[in-house]
Structure formats: C-alpha cells, structure tokens
Coordinates of N, CA and C in Angstrom, one line a residue:
M19 N -63.6 -12.6 44.5 CA -64.8 -11.7 43.9 C -64.7 -10.5 44.4
L20 N -64.6 -9.3 43.4 CA -64.6 -8.1 43.8 C -66.0 -7.5 44.2
K21 N -66.0 -6.8 45.3 CA -67.1 -6.3 45.8 C -67.5 -5.0 45.3
P22 N -68.6 -4.3 44.8 CA -69.1 -3.3 44.5 C -69.0 -2.1 45.4
N23 N -68.4 -0.9 44.8 CA -67.9 0.1 45.7 C -69.4 0.5 46.5
K24 N -69.1 0.7 47.6 CA -70.3 1.4 48.5 C -70.4 2.9 48.3
P25 N -71.8 3.2 48.2 CA -72.0 4.6 48.0 C -71.3 5.3 49.0
I26 N -70.9 6.8 48.9 CA -70.3 7.4 50.1 C -71.6 8.4 50.7
N27 N -71.7 7.8 52.1 CA -72.7 8.1 52.9 C -72.6 9.6 53.5
N28 N -73.4 10.1 54.1 CA -73.6 11.5 54.6 C -72.1 12.0 55.4
I29 N -71.9 11.0 56.1 CA -70.7 11.2 57.3 C -69.6 11.4 56.3
S30 N -69.2 10.3 55.5 CA -68.0 10.5 54.5 C -68.1 11.9 53.9
M31 N -69.2 12.5 53.2 CA -69.4 13.8 52.6 C -69.0 14.8 53.6
K32 N -69.4 14.8 54.8 CA -69.0 15.7 55.5 C -67.6 15.7 55.9
I33 N -67.1 14.7 56.1 CA -65.5 14.7 56.4 C -64.9 15.2 55.4
L34 N -65.2 14.9 54.1 CA -64.6 15.4 52.6 C -64.7 17.0 52.9
H35 N -65.8 17.3 53.1 CA -66.0 18.8 52.9 C -65.2 19.5 54.1
I36 N -65.2 18.9 55.1 CA -64.3 19.7 56.3 C -62.7 19.6 56.0
L37 N -62.4 18.6 55.3 CA -61.0 18.5 54.6 C -60.4 19.6 53.7
L38 N -61.5 19.8 53.0 CA -61.4 20.6 51.7 C -61.2 22.2 52.2
T39 N -62.0 22.2 53.1 CA -62.1 23.5 53.8 C -60.9 24.1 54.8
I40 N -60.2 22.9 55.2 CA -59.0 23.1 55.9 C -57.9 23.4 55.0
L41 N -58.1 22.7 54.0 CA -56.9 22.9 52.8 C -57.0 24.3 52.1
I42 N -58.3 24.7 51.7 CA -58.3 26.3 51.4 C -57.9 27.2 52.4
S43 N -58.3 27.0 53.7 CA -58.0 28.1 54.5 C -56.6 28.2 55.0
L44 N -55.8 26.8 54.5 CA -54.2 27.0 54.7 C -53.6 27.4 53.6
G45 N -54.4 27.6 52.6 CA -53.7 28.2 51.4 C -52.9 27.1 50.4
T46 N -53.3 25.8 50.9 CA -52.5 24.5 50.2 C -53.0 24.7 48.6
L47 N -54.2 24.8 48.3 CA -54.6 24.7 46.8 C -54.3 25.6 46.0
P48 N -53.9 26.7 46.5 CA -53.3 27.9 45.5 C -51.9 27.3 45.2
A49 N -51.4 27.1 46.4 CA -50.2 26.8 46.1 C -49.8 25.4 45.2
I50 N -50.6 24.3 45.3 CA -50.4 23.3 44.3 C -50.9 23.7 42.9
S51 N -51.9 24.8 42.7 CA -52.3 25.3 41.5 C -50.8 26.0 41.0
N52 N -50.1 26.8 41.4 CA -49.1 27.4 41.0 C -48.0 26.3 40.8
Q53 N -47.8 25.2 41.5 CA -46.7 24.5 41.1 C -47.0 23.9 39.9
Y54 N -48.2 23.7 39.5 CA -48.5 22.8 38.4 C -48.8 23.7 37.2
N55 N -49.0 25.0 37.3 CA -49.1 26.2 36.4 C -50.6 26.0 36.1
V56 N -51.7 25.9 37.1 CA -52.9 25.9 36.8 C -53.4 27.4 36.9
Y57 N -54.0 27.7 35.7 CA -54.6 29.3 35.9 C -55.7 29.2 36.4
S58 N -56.1 30.4 37.1 CA -57.4 30.7 37.5 C -57.8 31.7 36.6
P59 N -58.9 32.1 36.6 CA -59.6 33.3 35.8 C -59.0 34.4 36.2
N60 N -58.2 34.6 37.3 CA -57.8 35.9 37.9 C -56.4 35.9 37.2
N61 N -55.7 35.0 37.1 CA -54.2 35.0 36.6 C -54.1 34.6 35.1
F62 N -55.3 34.0 34.6 CA -54.9 33.6 33.0 C -54.8 35.0 32.3
N63 N -55.5 36.0 32.3 CA -55.2 37.1 31.5 C -53.8 37.8 31.8
D64 N -53.4 37.9 33.0 CA -52.0 38.4 33.4 C -50.9 37.4 32.8
A65 N -51.2 35.9 32.8 CA -50.3 35.3 32.0 C -50.1 35.5 30.5
I66 N -51.3 35.9 29.8 CA -51.3 36.2 28.4 C -50.7 37.5 28.3
K67 N -51.1 38.4 29.2 CA -50.4 39.6 28.9 C -48.8 39.5 29.1
Q68 N -48.4 38.9 30.2 CA -47.0 38.7 30.2 C -46.2 38.1 28.8
E69 N -47.0 37.0 28.3 CA -46.4 36.4 27.1 C -46.3 37.5 26.0
N70 N -47.5 38.3 25.8 CA -47.2 39.2 24.9 C -46.4 40.3 25.0
Q71 N -45.9 40.6 26.1 CA -45.0 41.7 26.4 C -43.5 41.0 26.4
K72 N -43.2 39.9 26.0 CA -42.0 39.4 25.9 C -41.1 40.0 24.5
E73 N -40.0 40.3 24.6 CA -39.5 40.8 23.4 C -39.5 39.7 22.3
R74 N -39.6 40.2 21.3 CA -39.5 39.5 19.9 C -37.9 39.9 19.0
I75 N -37.3 38.9 18.8 CA -36.2 39.1 18.0 C -36.4 38.8 16.6
L76 N -35.7 39.8 15.7 CA -35.8 39.3 14.1 C -34.3 39.7 13.7
F77 N -33.8 38.6 13.2 CA -32.6 38.7 12.4 C -32.6 39.1 11.0
I78 N -32.1 40.2 10.7 CA -32.0 40.9 9.1 C -30.6 40.5 8.7
L79 N -30.5 39.8 7.6 CA -29.1 39.3 7.2 C -29.0 39.7 5.7
D80 N -27.7 39.9 5.5 CA -27.3 40.4 4.1 C -27.2 39.4 3.2
L81 N -27.8 39.2 2.2 CA -27.4 38.1 1.2 C -27.1 39.1 -0.3
S82 N -26.7 40.0 -0.3 CA -26.2 41.0 -1.4 C -24.9 40.2 -1.9
N83 N -24.6 40.5 -3.3 CA -23.5 39.8 -3.9 C -22.3 39.7 -3.3
S84 N -21.9 40.9 -2.8 CA -20.7 41.3 -2.0 C -20.4 40.3 -1.0
M85 N -21.5 39.5 -0.6 CA -21.1 38.8 0.7 C -20.5 37.3 0.1
E86 N -20.2 37.2 -1.2 CA -19.4 36.1 -1.7 C -18.0 36.5 -1.8
E87 N -17.5 37.6 -1.3 CA -16.3 38.2 -1.5 C -15.4 37.2 -0.4
P88 N -14.2 37.0 -0.8 CA -13.3 36.1 0.0 C -13.1 36.8 1.5
L89 N -12.9 36.1 2.4 CA -12.3 36.6 3.6 C -12.1 35.4 4.5
E90 N -10.7 35.4 5.0 CA -10.3 34.3 6.0 C -10.4 33.0 5.4
N91 N -9.7 32.9 4.1 CA -9.8 31.7 3.2 C -11.1 31.0 3.2
S92 N -12.4 31.8 3.4 CA -13.5 31.4 3.0 C -14.4 32.5 2.2
T93 N -15.5 32.8 2.5 CA -16.3 33.9 1.9 C -17.1 34.5 3.1
K94 N -17.4 36.0 3.0 CA -18.2 36.4 4.2 C -19.6 35.8 4.5
F95 N -20.2 35.3 3.2 CA -21.3 34.4 3.6 C -21.1 33.2 4.4
N96 N -20.0 32.3 3.8 CA -19.9 31.0 4.9 C -19.7 31.5 6.3
L97 N -19.0 32.5 6.3 CA -18.5 33.0 7.8 C -19.8 33.2 8.5
M98 N -20.7 34.0 7.8 CA -21.9 34.3 8.4 C -22.8 33.0 8.8
I99 N -23.0 32.2 7.8 CA -23.5 30.9 8.1 C -23.2 30.3 9.2
N100 N -21.9 30.2 9.4 CA -21.0 29.3 10.5 C -21.2 30.1 11.6
T101 N -21.4 31.4 11.9 CA -21.5 32.0 13.0 C -22.9 31.9 13.2
M102 N -24.0 32.1 12.6 CA -25.4 31.7 13.1 C -25.5 30.2 13.4
S103 N -24.8 29.3 13.1 CA -24.8 28.2 13.3 C -24.4 27.9 15.1
Q104 N -23.4 28.8 15.3 CA -23.1 28.8 16.7 C -23.9 29.4 17.6
I105 N -24.4 30.8 17.1 CA -25.4 31.5 17.8 C -26.8 30.9 18.2
L106 N -27.3 30.4 17.1 CA -28.8 30.0 17.4 C -29.1 28.9 18.5
P107 N -28.1 27.9 18.5 CA -28.3 27.0 19.7 C -28.0 27.7 21.2
Q108 N -27.6 28.8 21.2 CA -27.3 29.5 22.3 C -28.5 30.2 22.6
I109 N -29.5 30.5 22.0 CA -30.6 31.1 22.4 C -31.8 30.2 23.0
S110 N -32.3 30.6 24.2 CA -33.3 29.9 24.5 C -34.6 29.5 23.6
P111 N -34.9 28.4 24.0 CA -36.3 28.0 22.6 C -37.5 28.7 23.1
D112 N -37.5 29.3 24.4 CA -38.6 30.1 24.7 C -38.8 31.3 24.0
T113 N -37.6 31.9 23.6 CA -37.6 33.3 22.7 C -38.2 33.3 21.4
W114 N -38.9 34.2 21.2 CA -39.3 34.3 19.9 C -38.5 35.0 19.0
I115 N -38.1 34.1 17.9 CA -37.0 34.7 17.1 C -37.6 34.5 15.5
G116 N -37.2 35.4 14.6 CA -37.4 35.2 13.3 C -36.2 35.5 12.4
L117 N -36.3 35.2 11.1 CA -35.2 35.6 10.1 C -35.8 36.3 9.0
R118 N -35.3 37.4 8.5 CA -35.6 38.1 7.4 C -34.3 38.2 6.6
V119 N -34.3 38.1 5.2 CA -33.0 38.2 4.5 C -33.3 39.1 3.5
Y120 N -32.3 39.8 3.0 CA -32.4 41.0 1.7 C -31.4 40.6 0.8
G121 N -31.5 40.9 -0.7 CA -30.5 40.6 -1.7 C -30.3 39.3 -2.0
Q122 N -31.3 38.5 -1.8 CA -31.5 37.0 -2.0 C -31.8 37.0 -3.4
R123 N -32.2 37.9 -4.2 CA -32.4 37.8 -5.8 C -32.0 39.0 -6.7
M124 N -31.7 38.9 -7.7 CA -31.4 40.2 -8.4 C -32.5 40.9 -8.9
G125 N -33.3 40.2 -9.4 CA -34.3 41.0 -10.2 C -34.2 41.6 -11.7
F126 N -35.3 41.6 -12.4 CA -35.1 41.8 -13.9 C -34.8 43.6 -14.0
T127 N -35.3 44.4 -12.9 CA -35.2 45.7 -12.9 C -34.4 46.4 -11.7
P128 N -34.0 47.5 -11.5 CA -33.2 48.0 -10.4 C -34.3 48.0 -9.2
L129 N -35.4 48.5 -9.7 CA -36.7 48.5 -8.6 C -36.9 47.2 -8.0
E130 N -37.1 46.2 -8.8 CA -37.2 44.6 -8.4 C -36.0 44.2 -7.6
A131 N -34.8 44.4 -7.8 CA -33.6 44.3 -7.1 C -33.7 44.9 -5.9
C132 N -34.2 46.2 -5.6 CA -34.3 46.9 -4.5 C -35.4 46.5 -3.7
R133 N -36.6 45.7 -4.1 CA -37.2 45.0 -3.4 C -37.3 43.6 -3.0
A134 N -35.8 43.2 -2.9 CA -35.7 41.8 -2.8 C -35.3 41.6 -1.1
S135 N -36.4 41.6 -0.5 CA -36.3 41.5 0.7 C -37.6 40.4 1.4
R136 N -37.3 39.4 2.0 CA -38.1 38.4 2.2 C -38.2 37.8 3.9
L137 N -39.1 37.5 4.4 CA -39.3 36.9 5.7 C -39.3 35.6 5.4
I138 N -38.0 34.7 5.5 CA -38.1 33.5 5.5 C -38.5 32.4 6.5
S139 N -38.4 33.2 7.9 CA -38.8 32.3 8.9 C -39.5 33.1 9.9
P140 N -40.9 33.2 9.9 CA -41.3 34.0 10.8 C -41.3 33.9 12.5
I141 N -41.3 35.1 13.0 CA -41.2 35.2 14.4 C -41.9 34.1 15.0
N142 N -41.4 33.1 15.9 CA -42.0 32.1 16.6 C -41.1 31.6 17.7
S143 N -41.5 30.8 18.5 CA -40.6 30.2 19.6 C -40.4 28.9 19.1
N144 N -39.4 28.4 19.7 CA -38.8 27.0 19.2 C -38.4 27.1 17.8
N145 N -37.7 28.4 17.5 CA -37.6 28.3 15.9 C -36.1 28.4 15.6
N146 N -35.2 27.9 16.5 CA -34.0 28.1 16.2 C -33.4 27.3 15.0
Q147 N -33.8 25.9 15.1 CA -33.4 25.0 13.9 C -34.1 25.5 12.6
N148 N -35.4 25.9 12.6 CA -36.0 26.3 11.4 C -35.1 27.3 10.8
I149 N -34.8 28.4 11.3 CA -34.0 29.5 11.0 C -32.5 29.1 10.5
E150 N -31.9 28.1 11.1 CA -30.7 27.5 10.5 C -31.0 27.0 9.3
N151 N -31.9 26.1 9.3 CA -32.2 25.3 8.1 C -32.6 26.3 6.8
A152 N -33.5 27.2 7.0 CA -33.9 28.1 6.1 C -32.8 29.0 5.5
L153 N -31.8 29.4 6.3 CA -30.6 30.1 6.0 C -29.5 29.1 5.1
K154 N -29.4 28.0 5.5 CA -28.6 27.3 4.8 C -29.0 26.8 3.3
K155 N -30.1 27.5 2.9 CA -30.7 27.3 1.6 C -30.5 28.4 0.7
T156 N -30.1 29.5 1.1 CA -30.1 30.9 0.6 C -28.8 31.0 -0.1
K157 N -28.6 32.1 -1.0 CA -27.3 32.4 -1.7 C -27.2 33.9 -1.8
P158 N -26.0 34.3 -1.8 CA -26.1 35.8 -2.1 C -26.0 36.2 -3.5
R159 N -26.9 37.1 -3.9 CA -27.1 37.6 -5.2 C -27.2 39.1 -5.7
G160 N -27.8 39.8 -4.8 CA -28.3 41.0 -5.2 C -27.9 42.2 -4.7
M161 N -28.7 43.2 -4.3 CA -28.5 44.7 -3.8 C -28.6 44.6 -2.3
T162 N -28.6 45.9 -1.8 CA -28.5 45.9 -0.2 C -29.6 47.0 0.0
P163 N -31.0 46.6 0.0 CA -32.1 47.4 0.5 C -32.5 47.2 2.1
I164 N -31.6 47.8 2.7 CA -31.6 47.8 4.1 C -32.8 48.5 4.6
T165 N -33.0 49.8 4.1 CA -34.4 50.7 4.7 C -35.4 50.0 4.3
Y166 N -35.6 49.5 3.2 CA -36.7 48.8 2.8 C -37.0 47.6 3.5
S167 N -35.9 46.8 3.9 CA -36.1 45.6 4.8 C -36.7 46.0 6.1
L168 N -36.1 47.0 6.9 CA -36.6 47.5 7.9 C -37.8 48.0 7.9
K169 N -38.4 48.7 6.9 CA -39.6 49.2 6.9 C -40.8 48.0 6.9
Q170 N -40.3 46.8 6.3 CA -41.2 45.7 5.9 C -41.1 45.0 7.3
A171 N -40.0 44.9 7.9 CA -39.8 44.3 9.2 C -40.8 45.0 10.4
I172 N -40.9 46.1 10.3 CA -41.7 46.7 11.5 C -43.0 46.8 11.3
K173 N -43.5 46.9 9.9 CA -44.6 46.9 9.3 C -45.5 45.6 9.4
Y174 N -44.9 44.6 9.2 CA -45.4 43.3 8.8 C -44.9 42.1 9.6
D175 N -43.5 42.0 10.0 CA -42.9 40.9 10.6 C -43.3 41.0 12.2
F176 N -43.3 42.1 12.8 CA -43.9 42.0 14.1 C -45.4 42.4 14.4
M177 N -46.0 42.2 13.2 CA -47.7 42.3 13.5 C -48.2 41.6 14.6
G178 N -49.0 42.3 15.4 CA -49.6 41.2 16.4 C -48.9 41.3 17.8
F179 N -47.9 41.7 17.8 CA -46.9 41.6 18.9 C -46.9 43.1 19.6
S180 N -47.2 43.0 21.0 CA -47.3 44.3 21.6 C -46.0 44.6 22.6
G181 N -45.1 43.7 22.5 CA -43.9 44.1 23.6 C -42.8 44.5 22.8
K182 N -41.6 44.7 23.1 CA -40.5 44.9 22.6 C -40.1 44.3 21.5
K183 N -39.5 44.7 20.6 CA -39.1 44.4 19.2 C -37.6 44.7 19.0
H184 N -36.9 43.6 18.8 CA -35.5 43.8 18.8 C -35.0 43.3 17.4
I185 N -34.4 44.1 16.7 CA -33.8 43.7 15.2 C -32.3 43.8 15.4
I186 N -31.9 42.3 14.9 CA -30.5 42.2 14.7 C -30.0 42.5 13.4
L187 N -29.3 43.4 12.8 CA -29.2 43.5 11.5 C -27.6 43.3 11.1
L188 N -27.4 42.5 10.1 CA -26.0 42.4 9.7 C -26.0 42.9 8.2
T189 N -25.0 43.6 7.9 CA -24.5 44.2 6.7 C -23.4 44.1 6.2
D190 N -22.8 44.0 4.9 CA -21.3 44.2 4.6 C -21.2 45.5 3.9
G191 N -22.3 46.4 3.8 CA -22.3 47.4 3.0 C -23.4 48.5 3.6
G192 N -23.2 49.7 2.9 CA -24.3 50.5 3.2 C -25.5 50.4 2.3
E193 N -26.6 51.2 2.8 CA -27.7 51.2 1.8 C -27.4 51.7 0.5
N194 N -28.0 50.7 -0.5 CA -27.8 51.6 -2.2 C -29.0 51.2 -3.0
C195 N -30.1 51.6 -2.2 CA -31.4 51.2 -2.9 C -32.3 52.5 -2.5
D196 N -32.5 53.0 -1.0 CA -33.2 53.7 -0.8 C -32.7 54.8 0.0
E197 N -33.6 55.5 0.7 CA -32.9 56.6 1.8 C -32.2 56.0 2.8
S198 N -31.2 56.7 3.5 CA -30.3 56.2 4.5 C -31.3 55.5 5.6
P199 N -31.0 54.5 6.2 CA -31.6 53.9 7.4 C -31.6 54.9 8.4
C200 N -30.6 55.7 8.4 CA -30.6 56.6 9.8 C -31.4 57.5 9.8
T201 N -31.7 58.1 8.4 CA -32.8 59.0 8.4 C -34.1 58.3 8.6
F202 N -34.3 56.8 8.1 CA -35.8 56.4 8.6 C -35.8 56.2 10.0
V203 N -34.7 55.7 10.7 CA -35.0 55.6 12.0 C -35.2 57.0 12.9
M204 N -34.5 58.0 12.2 CA -34.9 59.4 13.1 C -36.3 59.9 12.9
N205 N -37.0 59.4 11.9 CA -38.3 59.5 11.7 C -39.2 58.5 12.5
L206 N -38.6 57.2 12.5 CA -39.4 56.2 13.3 C -39.7 56.5 14.8
I207 N -38.7 57.1 15.5 CA -38.6 57.3 16.9 C -39.5 58.3 17.1
K208 N -40.2 59.2 16.3 CA -40.8 60.2 16.6 C -42.3 59.6 16.8
I209 N -42.6 58.4 16.3 CA -43.9 57.9 16.4 C -43.9 56.5 17.3
R210 N -42.9 56.2 17.5 CA -42.8 54.7 18.3 C -41.4 54.7 18.9
R211 N -41.4 53.9 20.1 CA -40.1 53.7 20.9 C -39.9 52.3 21.0
D212 N -40.7 51.3 20.5 CA -40.7 49.9 20.9 C -39.8 49.2 20.0
V213 N -39.0 49.6 19.0 CA -38.1 49.1 18.4 C -36.5 49.5 18.6
R214 N -35.7 48.4 18.8 CA -34.5 48.5 18.9 C -33.6 47.8 18.0
I215 N -32.7 48.6 17.1 CA -31.9 47.9 16.2 C -30.5 47.7 16.6
D216 N -29.8 46.4 16.7 CA -28.5 46.3 16.9 C -28.0 46.0 15.2
V217 N -26.8 46.8 15.0 CA -26.3 46.8 13.7 C -24.9 46.1 14.1
I218 N -24.6 45.3 12.9 CA -23.2 44.4 12.8 C -22.9 44.9 11.6
A219 N -21.8 45.5 11.5 CA -21.3 46.2 10.1 C -20.0 45.2 9.8
F220 N -20.3 44.3 8.7 CA -19.2 43.1 8.6 C -18.5 43.7 7.7
N221 N -16.9 43.8 7.9 CA -15.7 43.8 7.0 C -16.3 45.0 6.4
I222 N -16.6 46.2 6.8 CA -16.7 47.6 5.9 C -15.8 48.4 6.3
N223 N -15.4 49.1 5.3 CA -14.4 50.0 5.6 C -14.5 51.7 5.1
D224 N -15.9 51.7 4.5 CA -16.2 53.0 4.0 C -16.9 53.8 5.1
S225 N -16.3 55.1 5.4 CA -16.5 55.6 6.6 C -18.1 56.3 6.6
E226 N -18.5 56.6 5.2 CA -19.9 57.0 5.4 C -20.8 55.7 5.6
D227 N -20.7 54.7 5.0 CA -21.5 53.5 5.1 C -21.3 53.2 6.7
L228 N -20.4 53.2 7.5 CA -20.3 53.0 8.9 C -21.0 54.1 9.7
E229 N -20.9 55.5 9.4 CA -21.6 56.4 10.0 C -23.1 56.2 9.8
Q230 N -23.7 55.7 8.7 CA -25.2 55.7 8.6 C -25.5 54.5 9.4
L231 N -24.9 53.6 9.5 CA -25.1 52.3 10.4 C -24.9 52.5 11.7
E232 N -24.0 53.2 12.2 CA -24.0 53.5 13.6 C -25.2 54.2 14.1
C233 N -25.5 55.4 13.4 CA -26.6 56.1 13.5 C -27.9 55.3 14.0
T234 N -27.9 54.3 12.8 CA -29.2 53.6 13.0 C -29.3 52.7 14.2
A235 N -28.2 52.3 14.7 CA -28.3 51.6 16.0 C -28.7 52.4 16.9
L236 N -27.5 53.6 17.0 CA -27.7 54.6 18.2 C -29.0 55.2 18.5
V237 N -29.5 55.6 17.5 CA -30.9 56.4 17.3 C -32.0 55.5 18.2
T238 N -31.8 54.2 18.0 CA -32.9 53.3 18.5 C -32.4 52.7 19.6
S239 N -31.4 53.0 20.3 CA -30.8 52.7 21.4 C -30.4 51.4 21.4
G240 N -29.8 51.1 20.2 CA -29.2 50.0 20.1 C -27.9 49.6 20.1
K241 N -27.1 48.7 19.6 CA -25.7 48.5 19.9 C -25.0 48.5 18.4
F242 N -23.9 49.1 18.2 CA -23.2 48.9 16.8 C -21.9 48.4 17.0
Y243 N -21.7 47.4 16.3 CA -20.4 46.7 16.2 C -19.9 46.7 14.7
N244 N -18.4 46.9 14.7 CA -17.8 47.2 13.4 C -16.9 45.8 13.4
A245 N -17.5 44.7 13.0 CA -16.7 43.7 12.6 C -16.0 43.3 11.6
Q246 N -14.6 43.3 11.8 CA -14.0 43.2 10.6 C -13.3 41.6 10.3
T247 N -13.6 40.8 11.3 CA -13.1 39.4 11.5 C -14.2 38.5 11.7
S248 N -14.2 37.1 11.6 CA -15.1 36.3 11.8 C -15.2 36.3 13.5
A249 N -14.1 36.3 14.1 CA -14.2 36.4 15.7 C -15.0 37.8 16.1
E250 N -15.0 38.8 15.5 CA -15.4 40.1 15.7 C -16.9 40.0 15.4
L251 N -17.1 39.2 14.4 CA -18.5 39.1 14.0 C -19.2 37.9 15.1
L252 N -18.7 37.1 15.4 CA -19.2 36.1 16.7 C -19.4 36.7 17.8
N253 N -18.6 37.8 18.1 CA -18.8 38.6 19.5 C -19.9 39.7 19.4
G254 N -20.2 40.2 18.3 CA -21.2 41.1 17.9 C -22.7 40.2 18.3
F255 N -22.9 39.1 17.5 CA -23.9 38.4 17.7 C -24.1 37.9 19.2
N256 N -23.1 37.5 20.0 CA -23.0 37.0 21.0 C -23.7 38.1 22.1
N257 N -23.1 39.3 21.9 CA -23.4 40.5 22.8 C -25.0 40.9 22.4
S258 N -25.5 40.6 21.5 CA -26.6 41.2 20.8 C -27.7 40.1 21.5
I259 N -27.5 39.0 21.5 CA -28.4 38.0 22.0 C -28.0 37.6 23.6
D260 N -27.5 38.4 24.3 CA -26.7 38.2 25.7 C -28.0 37.8 26.5
G261 N -29.0 38.7 26.4 CA -30.2 38.5 27.5 C -31.2 37.4 27.2
V262 N -30.8 36.6 26.1 CA -31.9 35.5 26.0 C -31.1 34.2 25.7
K263 N -30.1 34.2 26.1 CA -29.2 32.7 26.0 C -29.6 31.8 26.9
N264 N -29.5 30.4 26.7 CA -29.6 29.6 27.6 C -28.6 29.7 28.9
V265 N -29.4 29.4 30.1 CA -28.6 29.8 31.2 C -27.1 29.2 31.2
E266 N -27.0 27.9 30.7 CA -25.8 26.9 30.6 C -24.9 27.3 29.3
A267 N -25.5 28.1 28.4 CA -24.8 28.3 27.2 C -23.7 28.9 27.3
K268 N -22.5 28.6 26.6 CA -21.2 29.2 26.3 C -20.8 29.3 25.0
I269 N -20.5 30.5 24.6 CA -19.9 30.7 23.1 C -18.4 30.8 23.1
L270 N -18.0 29.7 22.5 CA -16.3 29.9 22.3 C -15.9 30.8 21.1
L271 N -15.1 31.8 21.7 CA -14.6 32.7 20.4 C -13.3 31.9 19.8
P272 N -13.0 32.0 18.8 CA -11.9 31.5 17.8 C -10.8 32.2 18.5
N273 N -9.8 31.5 18.6 CA -8.2 31.9 18.9 C -8.0 32.9 17.9
N274 N -7.3 34.2 18.6 CA -6.7 35.2 17.6 C -5.2 34.9 17.1

C-alpha cells in the first residue's frame, strides 16, 4: 500500500534554498536556460530583434510569353522550373523566402497586361515546397513588367520586415511596359539602401536590355548573371543563394 507523501519540513526547505543559491552563484541556471533556448525578459527582445533583422529573399520570375521559346530541346520556362526544383531544396528552411511572378496573364488591354504581376507565395520560413508547388501551376502568357513588379515587391511584399531585403530577378528580356528598372533603382537608392537586387538575364542577346538589367543589379550592390544556357542559369541561382544554403547542401551542375 502506498503511503501518502510527507510534507516538506522546514529543514528540507532550507536545504533546497541553499542548493538553489549555490546553482545561481555558479551560473548553472543561465547555462541551462541557454541550452534549451529559455528566454528571459532581458534577452527576449534581443531575440525578436535578431529575427526581424534576418535577410528576406524574394524571387521574381518571368512568365512572359517568350519563356515558351525553345531552348536545349525544351523551353526556357521548363528549364527555369527544373532549375528552381534543384535550387529550393538547398535553401535552409529557416530562411524567409517568397515568390512573385509577372507576365502570368495577358489581359484585355495593354495597361492590364502591364500590371500582370502577382505575389503567389508570400515571404515566410519553411516555404520552399510551397514555392515549388505554386510555380508548377503557372504558365507563361504575357508581357514583361519588370519595373512594376519591383515597385510592388518593395512596397508590399517586404512590408513589416525591417532587415535586409534581397530580390532575385530572372528575366528573358528587358522592360517593355514601364520605365527602365535601372532608372527606377537609381531613384530608389536615394531614399533607401536596404534592398539588393540580383539579376539573372536568361538567354538575352539584346545589348540594351542587358545594359539596363546589369545596371539594375550593380546600382543596388547586387550581382548580375548573363545566363545563356541552363547550366549558367543554375550557376546564377546557386551564387545568389550561396549565403542561405543548407550546410550540407551541394548543387551539381550539368556536364558541359
């Protein structure tokens, strides 16, 4: 038969108090708290601040009708999809990433076609698979409103994030709706410096288009890649996400 627990007497309470005092004086309790990520009032705000300061990444991908053009026994669109399927699993799930596309619809008027830009996967952590699934449901259809997409992304997609903002833009052509994205970012950096834009020019041969896209990247301290092949496309994405890849992740480039 179980006996009822005896109440803790004064001597036991004194012993317990002494043990706790020793642990605190030796710094054992803070060590235990840190080991199990137990936040105190002093470090909770710091943890929130560090989380808000993390870099957010937004992919902006081209779904204009020219992405249906053939390349390497496939289409540029399919090569982009395959490349993203290789890239996304390499990104650490703790990284906040999102996806905006443009040219996903044609529209009944030129103005409507030039406003075809949509955030199809808002920026979040553990978002890799959501982005891949959303992208596979899209089809190339319309125009190339790059500048409008950048404006929407900076104004709305990063709303509430105070840290660094990293845009990875892929396009197979230059702006054909609005002002040059180069002109836009030249004005942007006059008022803010928290946005970096990497640009991947995919299978573009027009020198003026390449110049405006390279300018867009360099003005924002981003990287510019002139990718003529799927291997170069993969390399461009790989370099752009280099800082947020899983430690054990490796991307195998296709054989030349």
